[in-house]
Coordinates of C-alpha atoms in Angstrom, one line a residue:
Chain A
M1 CA 6.8 21.9 -11.3
R2 CA 4.6 21.9 -8.3
H3 CA 1.3 22.9 -9.6
F4 CA -1.5 21.3 -11.6
V5 CA -0.7 20.8 -15.4
W6 CA -3.7 20.6 -17.7
E7 CA -1.8 18.9 -20.5
R8 CA -0.9 15.9 -18.3
Y9 CA -4.5 15.8 -16.9
W10 CA -5.9 15.9 -20.4
S11 CA -3.7 13.2 -21.6
V12 CA -5.0 10.9 -18.8
V13 CA -8.6 11.8 -19.7
K14 CA -8.1 10.9 -23.3
K15 CA -6.3 7.7 -22.5
E16 CA -9.1 6.7 -20.1
V17 CA -11.8 7.5 -22.7
I18 CA -10.1 5.2 -25.2
Q19 CA -9.7 2.5 -22.7
I20 CA -13.4 2.7 -21.6
K21 CA -14.5 2.6 -25.2
R22 CA -12.4 -0.6 -26.0
D23 CA -13.7 -2.3 -22.9
R24 CA -17.2 -2.7 -24.0
P25 CA -18.5 -5.3 -21.5
S26 CA -17.5 -3.1 -18.5
L27 CA -19.2 0.0 -20.1
A28 CA -22.2 -2.1 -20.6
I29 CA -22.3 -3.2 -17.0
A30 CA -21.8 0.5 -15.9
L31 CA -24.8 1.5 -17.9
V32 CA -27.2 -1.5 -17.5
M33 CA -26.5 -2.6 -14.0
P34 CA -28.1 0.5 -12.4
L35 CA -31.3 0.0 -14.5
M36 CA -31.6 -3.7 -13.6
L37 CA -31.0 -3.0 -9.8
L38 CA -33.6 -0.3 -9.9
F39 CA -36.2 -2.6 -11.4
L40 CA -35.3 -5.4 -8.9
F41 CA -35.2 -3.4 -5.8
G42 CA -38.0 -1.0 -6.8
Y43 CA -40.3 -4.0 -6.4
A44 CA -38.6 -5.7 -3.6
V45 CA -38.1 -2.7 -1.1
N46 CA -41.6 -2.2 0.1
T47 CA -42.2 -1.2 3.7
D48 CA -46.1 -0.8 3.4
V49 CA -48.0 -3.1 5.8
N50 CA -51.2 -4.3 4.3
D51 CA -53.0 -7.5 3.9
I52 CA -51.9 -8.8 7.3
Q53 CA -53.0 -12.5 7.3
M54 CA -55.7 -13.1 10.0
A55 CA -57.4 -16.2 11.2
V56 CA -60.9 -15.8 12.5
W57 CA -62.6 -17.9 15.1
N58 CA -66.2 -16.8 15.1
Q59 CA -68.0 -18.7 18.0
S60 CA -71.1 -16.8 17.5
P61 CA -72.1 -16.6 13.9
S62 CA -74.6 -14.1 13.2
A63 CA -75.2 -11.0 11.0
A64 CA -73.6 -8.8 13.9
S65 CA -70.5 -10.8 14.2
R66 CA -70.0 -11.1 10.4
E67 CA -70.4 -7.3 10.2
L68 CA -67.5 -6.9 12.6
V69 CA -65.2 -9.2 10.5
D70 CA -66.2 -7.2 7.4
Q71 CA -65.1 -4.1 9.1
F72 CA -61.6 -5.6 9.5
V73 CA -61.4 -6.7 6.0
N74 CA -62.7 -3.5 4.4
T75 CA -59.7 -1.5 5.6
R76 CA -57.4 -3.8 3.4
V77 CA -55.0 -3.9 6.4
F78 CA -56.3 -7.4 7.3
E79 CA -57.1 -10.3 5.1
V80 CA -59.0 -13.4 6.4
A81 CA -56.7 -16.3 5.7
A82 CA -58.7 -19.0 7.5
H83 CA -61.7 -19.6 9.6
V84 CA -60.8 -21.9 12.6
S85 CA -62.5 -23.3 15.5
S86 CA -60.0 -23.7 18.3
Y87 CA -57.0 -22.1 20.0
K88 CA -54.9 -25.0 19.1
E89 CA -55.4 -24.3 15.4
I90 CA -54.6 -20.6 16.0
E91 CA -51.5 -21.4 17.8
A92 CA -50.3 -23.8 15.1
M93 CA -51.0 -21.1 12.4
L94 CA -49.2 -18.4 14.4
D95 CA -46.2 -20.8 14.8
D96 CA -45.9 -21.6 11.2
G97 CA -46.3 -18.1 10.2
S98 CA -49.4 -18.6 7.9
V99 CA -51.1 -15.9 9.8
N100 CA -49.9 -13.0 11.9
V101 CA -53.0 -12.2 13.9
A102 CA -56.1 -14.0 15.0
L103 CA -59.5 -12.5 15.8
I104 CA -61.6 -14.4 18.4
I105 CA -65.2 -13.6 18.8
G106 CA -66.6 -15.2 22.0
P107 CA -69.9 -17.5 22.1
D108 CA -71.8 -14.8 23.8
Y109 CA -71.1 -12.0 21.3
T110 CA -74.5 -12.0 19.6
R111 CA -76.5 -12.4 22.8
K112 CA -74.9 -9.5 24.6
R113 CA -75.0 -7.3 21.5
D114 CA -78.8 -8.0 21.2
R115 CA -79.2 -7.0 24.7
N116 CA -77.0 -4.0 24.2
E117 CA -74.5 -5.2 26.9
P118 CA -70.8 -4.4 26.7
V119 CA -68.8 -7.2 25.1
D120 CA -65.1 -7.8 24.3
V121 CA -63.5 -9.5 21.3
Q122 CA -60.0 -10.8 21.5
M123 CA -57.0 -10.4 19.1
L124 CA -53.8 -12.4 19.2
I125 CA -50.8 -10.7 17.5
N126 CA -47.5 -12.2 16.4
G127 CA -45.1 -9.5 17.9
S128 CA -41.9 -10.8 16.4
D129 CA -42.0 -8.1 13.7
P130 CA -42.8 -5.0 15.7
N131 CA -43.7 -3.1 12.6
I132 CA -46.5 -5.4 11.6
A133 CA -47.6 -5.8 15.3
R134 CA -47.8 -2.1 15.8
T135 CA -49.8 -1.6 12.6
A136 CA -52.2 -4.5 13.5
T137 CA -52.7 -3.2 17.1
S138 CA -53.5 0.3 16.2
Q139 CA -55.6 -0.6 13.1
A140 CA -57.6 -3.1 15.1
Q141 CA -58.2 -0.6 18.0
L142 CA -59.5 2.0 15.5
I143 CA -61.8 -0.4 13.8
V144 CA -63.2 -1.6 17.2
Q145 CA -63.5 1.9 18.5
H146 CA -65.2 3.1 15.3
Q147 CA -67.7 0.3 15.5
A148 CA -68.4 0.9 19.3
I149 CA -69.1 4.6 18.4
T150 CA -71.5 3.6 15.7
L151 CA -73.3 1.2 18.1
Q152 CA -73.5 3.9 20.8
E153 CA -75.1 6.3 18.2
M154 CA -77.6 3.8 17.3
K155 CA -78.5 3.3 20.9
L156 CA -78.8 6.9 21.6
Q157 CA -81.0 7.4 18.6
K158 CA -83.3 4.7 19.7
Q159 CA -83.6 6.4 23.0
G160 CA -84.5 9.6 21.1
L161 CA -81.4 11.6 21.9
G162 CA -80.3 12.4 18.3
E163 CA -76.8 12.3 17.0
L164 CA -73.8 11.8 19.1
E165 CA -71.4 14.8 18.9
Q166 CA -67.7 14.2 19.1
P167 CA -66.3 16.8 21.5
L168 CA -62.9 16.7 19.9
G169 CA -61.7 15.9 16.4
L170 CA -58.3 15.7 14.5
D171 CA -58.0 17.0 11.1
T172 CA -54.8 15.6 9.4
R173 CA -53.3 16.5 6.2
V174 CA -50.2 14.6 5.0
L175 CA -47.9 16.8 2.8
F176 CA -45.4 15.6 0.1
N177 CA -46.6 12.0 -0.2
P178 CA -50.3 12.2 0.6
N179 CA -51.0 8.6 0.1
M180 CA -47.9 7.7 2.3
E181 CA -46.8 5.1 -0.3
S182 CA -43.5 3.7 0.7
I183 CA -42.4 3.5 -3.1
V184 CA -42.4 7.2 -3.4
F185 CA -40.0 7.3 -0.4
N186 CA -37.9 4.4 -1.5
I187 CA -37.2 5.1 -5.2
P188 CA -35.2 8.3 -4.7
G189 CA -33.2 6.5 -1.9
L190 CA -32.7 3.5 -4.2
I191 CA -31.5 5.6 -7.1
G192 CA -28.8 7.1 -4.7
L193 CA -27.8 3.9 -3.2
I194 CA -27.4 2.1 -6.7
M195 CA -25.5 5.0 -8.2
Q196 CA -23.1 5.1 -5.2
N197 CA -22.1 1.6 -5.3
V198 CA -22.0 1.2 -9.2
T199 CA -19.7 4.3 -9.5
M200 CA -17.5 3.5 -6.7
I201 CA -16.7 0.1 -8.2
L202 CA -15.9 1.7 -11.5
T203 CA -12.9 3.6 -10.2
A204 CA -12.0 1.1 -7.3
F205 CA -10.3 -1.0 -9.8
S206 CA -8.6 1.8 -11.8
L207 CA -5.3 2.3 -10.1
V208 CA -5.0 -1.3 -8.9
R209 CA -5.4 -2.5 -12.5
E210 CA -2.4 -0.4 -13.5
K211 CA -0.5 -1.8 -10.6
E212 CA -1.3 -5.4 -11.6
R213 CA -0.7 -4.9 -15.2
G214 CA 2.6 -3.2 -14.5
T215 CA 1.7 0.0 -16.5
M216 CA 1.9 2.0 -13.1
E217 CA 5.7 1.5 -13.1
Q218 CA 6.0 3.4 -16.3
L219 CA 3.6 6.0 -15.2
I220 CA 5.5 6.6 -12.0
V221 CA 8.8 7.4 -13.7
T222 CA 7.1 10.3 -15.5
P223 CA 6.7 13.7 -13.9
I224 CA 2.8 13.3 -13.6
R225 CA 1.3 14.4 -10.3
P226 CA -1.1 12.3 -8.3
L227 CA -3.8 14.9 -8.5
E228 CA -3.6 15.1 -12.4
L229 CA -3.8 11.3 -12.6
M230 CA -6.7 10.9 -10.1
L231 CA -8.8 13.7 -11.6
G232 CA -8.0 12.5 -15.2
K233 CA -9.1 9.1 -14.2
I234 CA -12.5 10.1 -12.8
T235 CA -13.4 12.7 -15.3
P236 CA -14.7 10.2 -18.1
Y237 CA -16.5 8.2 -15.4
V238 CA -18.4 11.3 -14.3
G239 CA -19.8 11.3 -17.9
V240 CA -20.6 7.6 -17.7
G241 CA -22.2 7.9 -14.3
L242 CA -24.3 10.9 -15.2
F243 CA -25.7 9.2 -18.2
S244 CA -26.5 6.2 -16.1
F245 CA -28.1 8.5 -13.4
C246 CA -30.4 10.1 -16.1
L247 CA -31.5 6.6 -17.2
V248 CA -32.5 5.5 -13.7
L249 CA -34.1 8.9 -13.1
L250 CA -36.3 8.4 -16.1
V251 CA -37.3 4.8 -14.9
G252 CA -38.0 6.2 -11.5
T253 CA -40.3 9.0 -12.7
Y254 CA -42.0 7.2 -15.7
W255 CA -42.0 3.5 -14.7
F256 CA -42.5 3.7 -11.0
G257 CA -44.4 6.9 -11.3
V258 CA -42.4 8.9 -8.6
P259 CA -42.5 12.6 -9.9
I260 CA -39.7 15.0 -9.3
K261 CA -41.3 17.9 -7.5
G262 CA -38.3 20.2 -7.4
S263 CA -35.8 21.6 -10.0
I264 CA -34.3 19.0 -12.3
S265 CA -31.2 21.2 -13.0
L266 CA -30.5 21.4 -9.4
L267 CA -30.8 17.7 -9.0
V268 CA -28.5 17.0 -11.8
T269 CA -25.9 19.6 -10.6
L270 CA -25.8 18.1 -7.2
S271 CA -25.7 14.6 -8.6
V272 CA -22.4 15.6 -10.4
L273 CA -21.0 16.5 -7.0
F274 CA -22.3 13.2 -5.6
L275 CA -20.7 11.2 -8.5
V276 CA -17.3 13.0 -8.2
T277 CA -17.4 12.2 -4.4
T278 CA -18.2 8.5 -4.9
L279 CA -15.7 8.1 -7.8
L280 CA -13.0 9.6 -5.5
L281 CA -14.0 7.1 -2.9
G282 CA -13.4 4.4 -5.5
I283 CA -9.9 5.9 -6.1
F284 CA -9.2 5.9 -2.5
I285 CA -10.0 2.3 -2.3
S286 CA -7.7 1.9 -5.3
T287 CA -4.9 3.4 -3.4
V288 CA -5.4 1.1 -0.4
A289 CA -6.0 -2.2 -2.2
K290 CA -3.1 -4.1 -3.6
T291 CA -5.1 -6.3 -6.0
Q292 CA -8.3 -6.0 -7.9
L293 CA -9.8 -8.7 -5.7
Q294 CA -9.0 -6.7 -2.6
A295 CA -10.5 -3.6 -4.1
M296 CA -13.6 -5.6 -4.9
Q297 CA -13.9 -6.8 -1.4
M298 CA -13.4 -3.3 0.2
A299 CA -16.1 -1.9 -2.2
F300 CA -18.5 -4.5 -1.1
A301 CA -17.6 -4.0 2.6
F302 CA -18.7 -0.4 2.2
I303 CA -22.1 -1.3 0.8
L304 CA -23.7 -2.6 3.9
P305 CA -22.7 0.3 6.2
S306 CA -24.2 2.7 3.5
V307 CA -27.4 0.9 3.4
L308 CA -27.9 0.9 7.2
L309 CA -26.2 4.2 8.2
S310 CA -27.2 6.5 5.5
G311 CA -30.8 6.7 6.5
F312 CA -31.8 4.6 3.5
M313 CA -33.4 1.9 5.7
F314 CA -33.8 3.5 9.2
P315 CA -34.3 7.1 10.0
R316 CA -31.0 8.6 11.2
D317 CA -32.7 10.8 13.8
S318 CA -33.4 7.7 16.1
M319 CA -29.7 6.5 15.9
P320 CA -27.1 7.2 18.8
L321 CA -25.1 10.3 18.1
V322 CA -21.9 8.3 17.4
I323 CA -23.6 6.1 14.7
Q324 CA -25.0 9.3 13.2
W325 CA -21.4 10.7 12.9
L326 CA -20.3 7.4 11.3
G327 CA -23.1 7.9 8.8
G328 CA -21.5 11.2 7.9
L329 CA -18.7 9.1 6.3
V330 CA -21.0 7.9 3.8
P331 CA -21.7 10.1 0.8
L332 CA -25.1 8.6 0.3
T333 CA -26.2 10.1 3.6
Y334 CA -26.0 13.6 2.2
F335 CA -27.2 12.7 -1.2
L336 CA -30.3 10.9 0.3
E337 CA -31.4 14.2 1.9
I338 CA -30.9 15.9 -1.4
L339 CA -32.7 13.4 -3.4
R340 CA -35.7 13.1 -1.1
G341 CA -35.8 16.8 -0.6
I342 CA -35.8 17.6 -4.4
F343 CA -38.0 14.6 -5.3
L344 CA -40.6 14.7 -2.7
K345 CA -40.6 18.1 -1.2
G346 CA -39.5 20.1 -4.1
V347 CA -37.2 22.1 -2.0
D348 CA -34.6 24.6 -3.1
I349 CA -30.8 24.9 -2.3
D350 CA -31.8 27.0 0.8
A351 CA -33.1 23.8 2.5
L352 CA -30.1 21.6 1.3
W353 CA -27.1 23.8 1.7
K354 CA -26.1 21.9 4.8
D355 CA -26.0 18.6 2.9
V356 CA -24.1 20.2 0.0
V357 CA -21.5 21.6 2.4
G358 CA -21.2 18.2 4.1
M359 CA -20.9 16.3 0.9
S360 CA -18.3 18.8 -0.5
S361 CA -16.2 18.6 2.7
F362 CA -16.3 14.8 2.6
C363 CA -15.3 15.0 -1.2
L364 CA -12.2 17.1 -0.3
L365 CA -11.3 15.0 2.6
I366 CA -11.3 11.8 0.6
L367 CA -9.3 13.5 -2.1
T368 CA -6.7 14.6 0.3
V369 CA -6.4 11.2 1.9
A370 CA -6.2 9.6 -1.4
I371 CA -3.4 11.8 -2.6
L372 CA -1.6 11.3 0.7
R373 CA -2.0 7.6 0.3
F374 CA -0.9 7.5 -3.2
R375 CA 2.9 7.4 -3.4
K376 CA 4.7 7.6 -6.5
K377 CA 6.7 4.6 -5.5
I378 CA 6.3 0.8 -6.2
E379 CA 6.9 -0.5 -2.7
Chain B
M1 CA 29.9 18.3 -14.6
N2 CA 31.0 15.0 -16.2
T3 CA 29.0 12.3 -14.2
A4 CA 25.5 11.3 -15.0
I5 CA 25.1 9.1 -12.1
Q6 CA 27.0 9.2 -8.8
C7 CA 26.0 7.0 -5.8
E8 CA 27.8 6.5 -2.4
Q9 CA 27.0 3.8 -0.1
L10 CA 23.6 3.4 -1.6
T11 CA 21.7 0.7 0.4
K12 CA 18.3 -0.8 0.2
R13 CA 16.7 -3.2 2.7
F14 CA 13.4 -5.0 2.4
G15 CA 12.8 -6.0 6.0
D16 CA 15.8 -8.1 7.0
R17 CA 16.9 -8.8 3.4
V18 CA 19.6 -6.5 2.0
A19 CA 18.9 -6.1 -1.7
V20 CA 21.6 -3.5 -2.4
N21 CA 24.6 -3.3 -0.1
S22 CA 26.4 0.1 0.2
L23 CA 26.9 0.4 -3.6
T24 CA 29.3 3.1 -4.8
L25 CA 29.1 3.7 -8.5
T26 CA 29.9 6.4 -11.0
V27 CA 28.6 6.6 -14.5
P28 CA 30.3 9.2 -16.8
R29 CA 28.2 11.4 -19.1
G30 CA 27.8 10.2 -22.6
S31 CA 28.9 6.7 -21.9
I32 CA 27.1 3.3 -22.1
Y33 CA 27.3 1.6 -18.7
G34 CA 26.5 -2.1 -18.7
F35 CA 25.2 -3.4 -15.4
L36 CA 25.8 -7.1 -15.1
G37 CA 24.9 -9.6 -12.5
P38 CA 23.0 -12.9 -11.9
N39 CA 19.2 -12.8 -11.4
G40 CA 18.2 -11.3 -8.0
S41 CA 21.7 -9.7 -7.5
G42 CA 20.2 -6.3 -7.0
K43 CA 20.4 -4.7 -10.5
S44 CA 16.7 -3.8 -10.8
T45 CA 16.5 -2.5 -7.2
T46 CA 19.5 -0.2 -7.9
I47 CA 17.9 1.0 -11.1
R48 CA 14.5 1.7 -9.4
M49 CA 16.3 3.6 -6.6
L50 CA 17.9 5.8 -9.4
C51 CA 14.6 6.3 -11.2
G52 CA 12.8 7.4 -8.0
L53 CA 10.5 4.3 -7.9
L54 CA 12.1 3.2 -4.6
T55 CA 13.5 5.2 -1.7
P56 CA 17.1 4.1 -0.7
T57 CA 17.2 3.0 3.0
T58 CA 20.5 4.7 3.5
G59 CA 23.3 6.3 1.3
K60 CA 23.6 9.2 -1.2
G61 CA 22.9 9.3 -4.9
T62 CA 22.6 12.0 -7.5
V63 CA 21.3 11.5 -11.0
L64 CA 22.1 14.3 -13.5
G65 CA 23.0 16.4 -10.5
F66 CA 19.7 16.0 -8.6
D67 CA 19.4 14.0 -5.3
V68 CA 17.6 10.8 -5.5
M69 CA 16.2 11.2 -2.1
S70 CA 14.6 14.7 -2.4
Q71 CA 14.5 15.6 -6.0
S72 CA 13.0 12.6 -7.7
E73 CA 10.5 14.7 -9.7
E74 CA 13.2 16.8 -11.3
I75 CA 15.0 13.5 -12.2
K76 CA 11.9 12.1 -13.8
Q77 CA 11.5 14.9 -16.3
R78 CA 15.1 14.3 -17.6
I79 CA 15.3 10.4 -17.7
G80 CA 13.8 7.8 -19.9
Y81 CA 13.1 4.4 -18.3
M82 CA 12.2 1.0 -19.7
S83 CA 11.4 -1.7 -17.3
Q84 CA 11.9 -5.5 -17.6
K85 CA 8.4 -6.2 -18.1
F86 CA 6.4 -4.5 -20.9
S87 CA 4.7 -1.7 -19.1
L88 CA 2.7 0.2 -21.8
Y89 CA -1.0 -0.1 -22.3
E90 CA -1.7 -3.1 -24.3
D91 CA -5.3 -1.9 -25.1
L92 CA -4.0 1.2 -26.8
T93 CA -2.5 1.3 -30.2
V94 CA 1.2 2.1 -30.9
E95 CA 0.2 5.8 -31.7
E96 CA -2.2 6.2 -28.7
N97 CA 0.6 5.0 -26.5
L98 CA 3.1 7.5 -28.0
D99 CA 0.3 10.3 -27.8
F100 CA -0.3 9.6 -24.2
Y101 CA 3.3 9.8 -23.1
A102 CA 3.8 12.8 -25.3
G103 CA 1.0 14.6 -23.3
V104 CA 2.4 13.5 -19.9
Y105 CA 5.8 14.9 -21.0
R106 CA 4.2 18.0 -22.2
L107 CA 5.3 18.1 -25.8
G108 CA 3.8 20.8 -27.9
A109 CA 1.7 19.9 -30.9
G110 CA 4.6 20.5 -33.4
E111 CA 7.2 18.8 -31.4
R112 CA 4.9 15.9 -30.7
K113 CA 4.3 15.3 -34.4
E114 CA 8.0 15.6 -35.3
R115 CA 9.1 13.3 -32.4
K116 CA 6.5 10.7 -33.1
A117 CA 7.5 10.4 -36.8
E118 CA 11.2 10.3 -36.0
L119 CA 10.7 7.6 -33.3
I120 CA 8.4 5.5 -35.3
E121 CA 10.9 5.5 -38.1
M122 CA 13.8 4.9 -35.8
A123 CA 12.1 1.8 -34.2
G124 CA 10.9 0.5 -37.5
L125 CA 7.4 0.7 -36.4
T126 CA 6.1 2.4 -39.6
G127 CA 2.9 0.8 -40.8
R128 CA 2.1 -0.4 -37.4
E129 CA 0.9 2.9 -35.9
K130 CA -2.9 1.6 -35.6
Q131 CA -2.0 -1.7 -34.2
L132 CA -2.9 -2.5 -30.5
A133 CA 0.4 -2.6 -28.5
G134 CA -0.9 -5.9 -26.9
S135 CA -0.8 -7.6 -30.3
L136 CA 2.8 -6.7 -31.1
S137 CA 5.4 -9.5 -30.6
G138 CA 8.1 -9.2 -28.1
G139 CA 10.7 -7.5 -30.1
W140 CA 8.3 -4.9 -31.4
K141 CA 6.9 -4.2 -28.0
Q142 CA 10.4 -3.4 -26.6
R143 CA 11.0 -1.1 -29.5
L144 CA 7.7 0.7 -28.9
A145 CA 8.7 0.9 -25.1
L146 CA 12.0 2.4 -26.2
S147 CA 10.3 5.0 -28.3
C148 CA 8.1 6.0 -25.5
A149 CA 11.0 6.4 -23.2
L150 CA 12.8 8.7 -25.7
L151 CA 9.9 10.9 -26.5
H152 CA 11.0 13.8 -24.4
K153 CA 14.7 13.6 -25.4
P154 CA 16.0 12.5 -22.0
E155 CA 19.6 13.2 -21.1
L156 CA 19.9 9.7 -19.4
L157 CA 18.3 6.5 -20.6
I158 CA 17.9 3.6 -18.1
L159 CA 17.1 0.2 -19.5
D160 CA 16.3 -2.8 -17.4
E161 CA 17.1 -6.0 -19.5
P162 CA 15.7 -4.5 -22.6
T163 CA 16.5 -7.4 -24.8
A164 CA 15.4 -10.3 -22.7
G165 CA 13.6 -12.8 -24.8
V166 CA 14.0 -10.7 -28.0
D167 CA 15.0 -12.1 -31.4
P168 CA 18.5 -11.4 -32.8
V169 CA 17.2 -9.0 -35.4
S170 CA 15.4 -6.9 -32.9
R171 CA 18.4 -7.0 -30.6
R172 CA 20.7 -5.7 -33.3
I173 CA 18.4 -2.9 -34.1
F174 CA 18.0 -2.1 -30.4
W175 CA 21.8 -1.9 -29.8
D176 CA 22.3 0.2 -33.0
V177 CA 19.9 2.7 -31.5
I178 CA 21.7 2.6 -28.1
H179 CA 25.1 3.3 -29.8
E180 CA 23.6 6.1 -31.9
L181 CA 22.1 7.7 -28.9
A182 CA 25.5 7.5 -27.1
R183 CA 27.0 9.3 -30.0
Q184 CA 24.5 12.1 -29.7
G185 CA 25.7 12.5 -26.0
I186 CA 23.0 10.6 -24.1
T187 CA 24.1 8.5 -21.3
V188 CA 22.9 5.0 -21.0
L189 CA 22.7 2.7 -18.1
V190 CA 21.6 -0.8 -19.2
T191 CA 21.4 -4.3 -17.6
T192 CA 21.7 -7.4 -19.7
H193 CA 22.6 -11.1 -19.5
Y194 CA 24.0 -11.2 -23.0
M195 CA 27.9 -10.9 -23.0
D196 CA 28.1 -9.9 -26.6
E197 CA 25.9 -6.8 -25.7
A198 CA 28.1 -6.2 -22.6
Q199 CA 31.2 -6.4 -24.7
T200 CA 30.2 -3.2 -26.6
C201 CA 29.6 -1.1 -23.5
D202 CA 32.1 1.6 -22.4
W203 CA 32.0 0.6 -18.8
I204 CA 30.9 -2.6 -17.0
G205 CA 29.8 -2.8 -13.4
F206 CA 29.4 -6.3 -11.9
I207 CA 27.0 -6.7 -9.1
F208 CA 26.3 -9.9 -6.9
F209 CA 24.4 -10.3 -3.6
G210 CA 23.8 -6.5 -3.6
N211 CA 27.6 -5.8 -3.8
L212 CA 29.6 -4.2 -6.6
L213 CA 32.4 -6.7 -7.2
A214 CA 34.2 -5.3 -10.1
E215 CA 34.0 -2.2 -12.3
G216 CA 36.0 -1.1 -15.4
T217 CA 36.1 -1.3 -19.2
P218 CA 35.3 -4.8 -20.7
Q219 CA 38.9 -5.2 -21.7
E220 CA 40.2 -4.2 -18.2
L221 CA 38.0 -6.8 -16.6
I222 CA 39.1 -9.5 -18.9
D223 CA 42.8 -8.7 -18.3
R224 CA 42.4 -8.4 -14.6
M225 CA 40.8 -11.7 -14.3
G226 CA 43.2 -13.3 -16.7
V227 CA 40.5 -15.0 -18.8
G228 CA 39.6 -15.1 -22.5
N229 CA 36.2 -13.2 -22.5
L230 CA 33.5 -11.5 -20.6
E231 CA 31.5 -14.7 -20.0
D232 CA 34.4 -16.3 -18.1
V233 CA 34.7 -13.0 -16.1
F234 CA 31.1 -13.4 -15.1
I235 CA 31.3 -17.0 -14.2
D236 CA 34.6 -16.7 -12.3
L237 CA 33.3 -13.7 -10.3
V238 CA 30.2 -15.6 -9.2
R239 CA 32.2 -18.7 -8.3
Q240 CA 34.7 -16.7 -6.3
E241 CA 32.0 -14.8 -4.4
E242 CA 30.0 -18.0 -3.6
A243 CA 33.2 -19.7 -2.3
R244 CA 34.0 -16.7 -0.2
Q245 CA 30.6 -16.5 1.3
A246 CA 30.6 -20.3 1.9
A247 CA 33.9 -19.9 3.8
G248 CA 32.7 -16.9 5.7
E249 CA 29.7 -19.1 7.0
G250 CA 32.0 -21.9 7.8
V251 CA 34.1 -19.7 10.2
R252 CA 30.9 -18.6 11.9

């Protein structure tokens, strides 16, 4: 009496499959929603900083000053949005957000350059978005430094001293995502985020729906065990989730052009573990919620922490330790490492076993809690 | 052992409200026990405690020799239960509902086929096997629910207002089935508001405000109250109890 009975489990699976097939709209949502979300967010979530809007106040128009402005534009980090002729105009534009930086070339620029005297240009930066401000500062510094070295070289050549030799150089090589495109980093994360939330909602309703419709009462007076019922309920959804996962995987690789470097079979295997975990999380919500509306609210309440704590938006390494632990309660945290590892780095299970163990433990934990929460009573 | 259900001082409280007040009750095996009482008197709560759906607050109870506090899973394998509200899957067909419960009660393939045929025949559902349960009318739904509750040949059948809102023909079929089951030795505990149904029970228990007010065969109750029929027994008992409670409050 006390152990798992396959016949009862299998009855639940068959019943759920029939119900899913009859409920076409819900099935369509489960399959189409991840695709739509991936298309939407694939374009929306972009952390690349380029085309920073720049106002230019060139008080000393000449070939030399225009060359400097061109250097800024050529990097594609800056884009000239307006030519202005006073600080007042610049302030107004920074205030209303039409530009984020302003380049000011003083009236003595051309004269001092002609005489080979040192000269400064000024840049005003809107620091309210630190990400843009940091990029603007470092890029502007590089551009000016580079221009200064070029000028120095020309000066030395004129004096007949030959080429300027750099005493120290840095040779960088970016691995895994050589062009440092944020889309390559974001698409795998998005796939995980979307799959977590869509599959969690699928099962978050399942037990509550039976409670609301009254079918739970009949089920409780049978000898069925909570584990048989819960596993029976998630099994068909693992199939639905996996199909949906493969669809978004195809869109990610072929539409957004983010190739999978590692083993696809490993990715699919681990995604099954992930789907089981998120579906069980949905079941857990279902044991806590009293109505379908409550289940919906709880599922949504879970989405924001999973975006912010999982490492999807911000790197977890820079979070305080307590927050990092909290992130361990989000299955996406583990799956993000797995997705990015297999997608971008092409790593093997050797590099991912910690996340696999973490996710498996979380899966067992949530299953245990759900079973303890689920009473075969109607109180 | 000749008792199917035995409870002593069974009590259920929801917060401050006492739903069932130290109920002592014996249902002999093989009998039909009619459980009567006004709405909200504690009938359903008692039934739910016996089925293991609710845990009693205090008291003792055994169903088929198993303790309701600690052995509810053993009880569940041996009883059939039908609730007041239709609680099968409306988006499954008649046959799919039967198949599901046959699996849950672990019927073997041969037995499953045999029982399904027998019960569809008994409930008069022949020809409706592929119809969605949700599209059945009230009487048909109840007969399907009864079939599902009988699949595993329970020793005890517990029915909570099985014929509420059901047409006379379905009611007659329903009660014919109940009497037939009793002849086969199955114990039936049934609640009802129809006195003509109660009249055919072997035993009657009358419950009001969570207290068992009277118990006996229908004829015993009629004789004891000195009235003409069960309906008058019902009404007199309710009036007496209300008067007694009002007087009790007056003293306080």
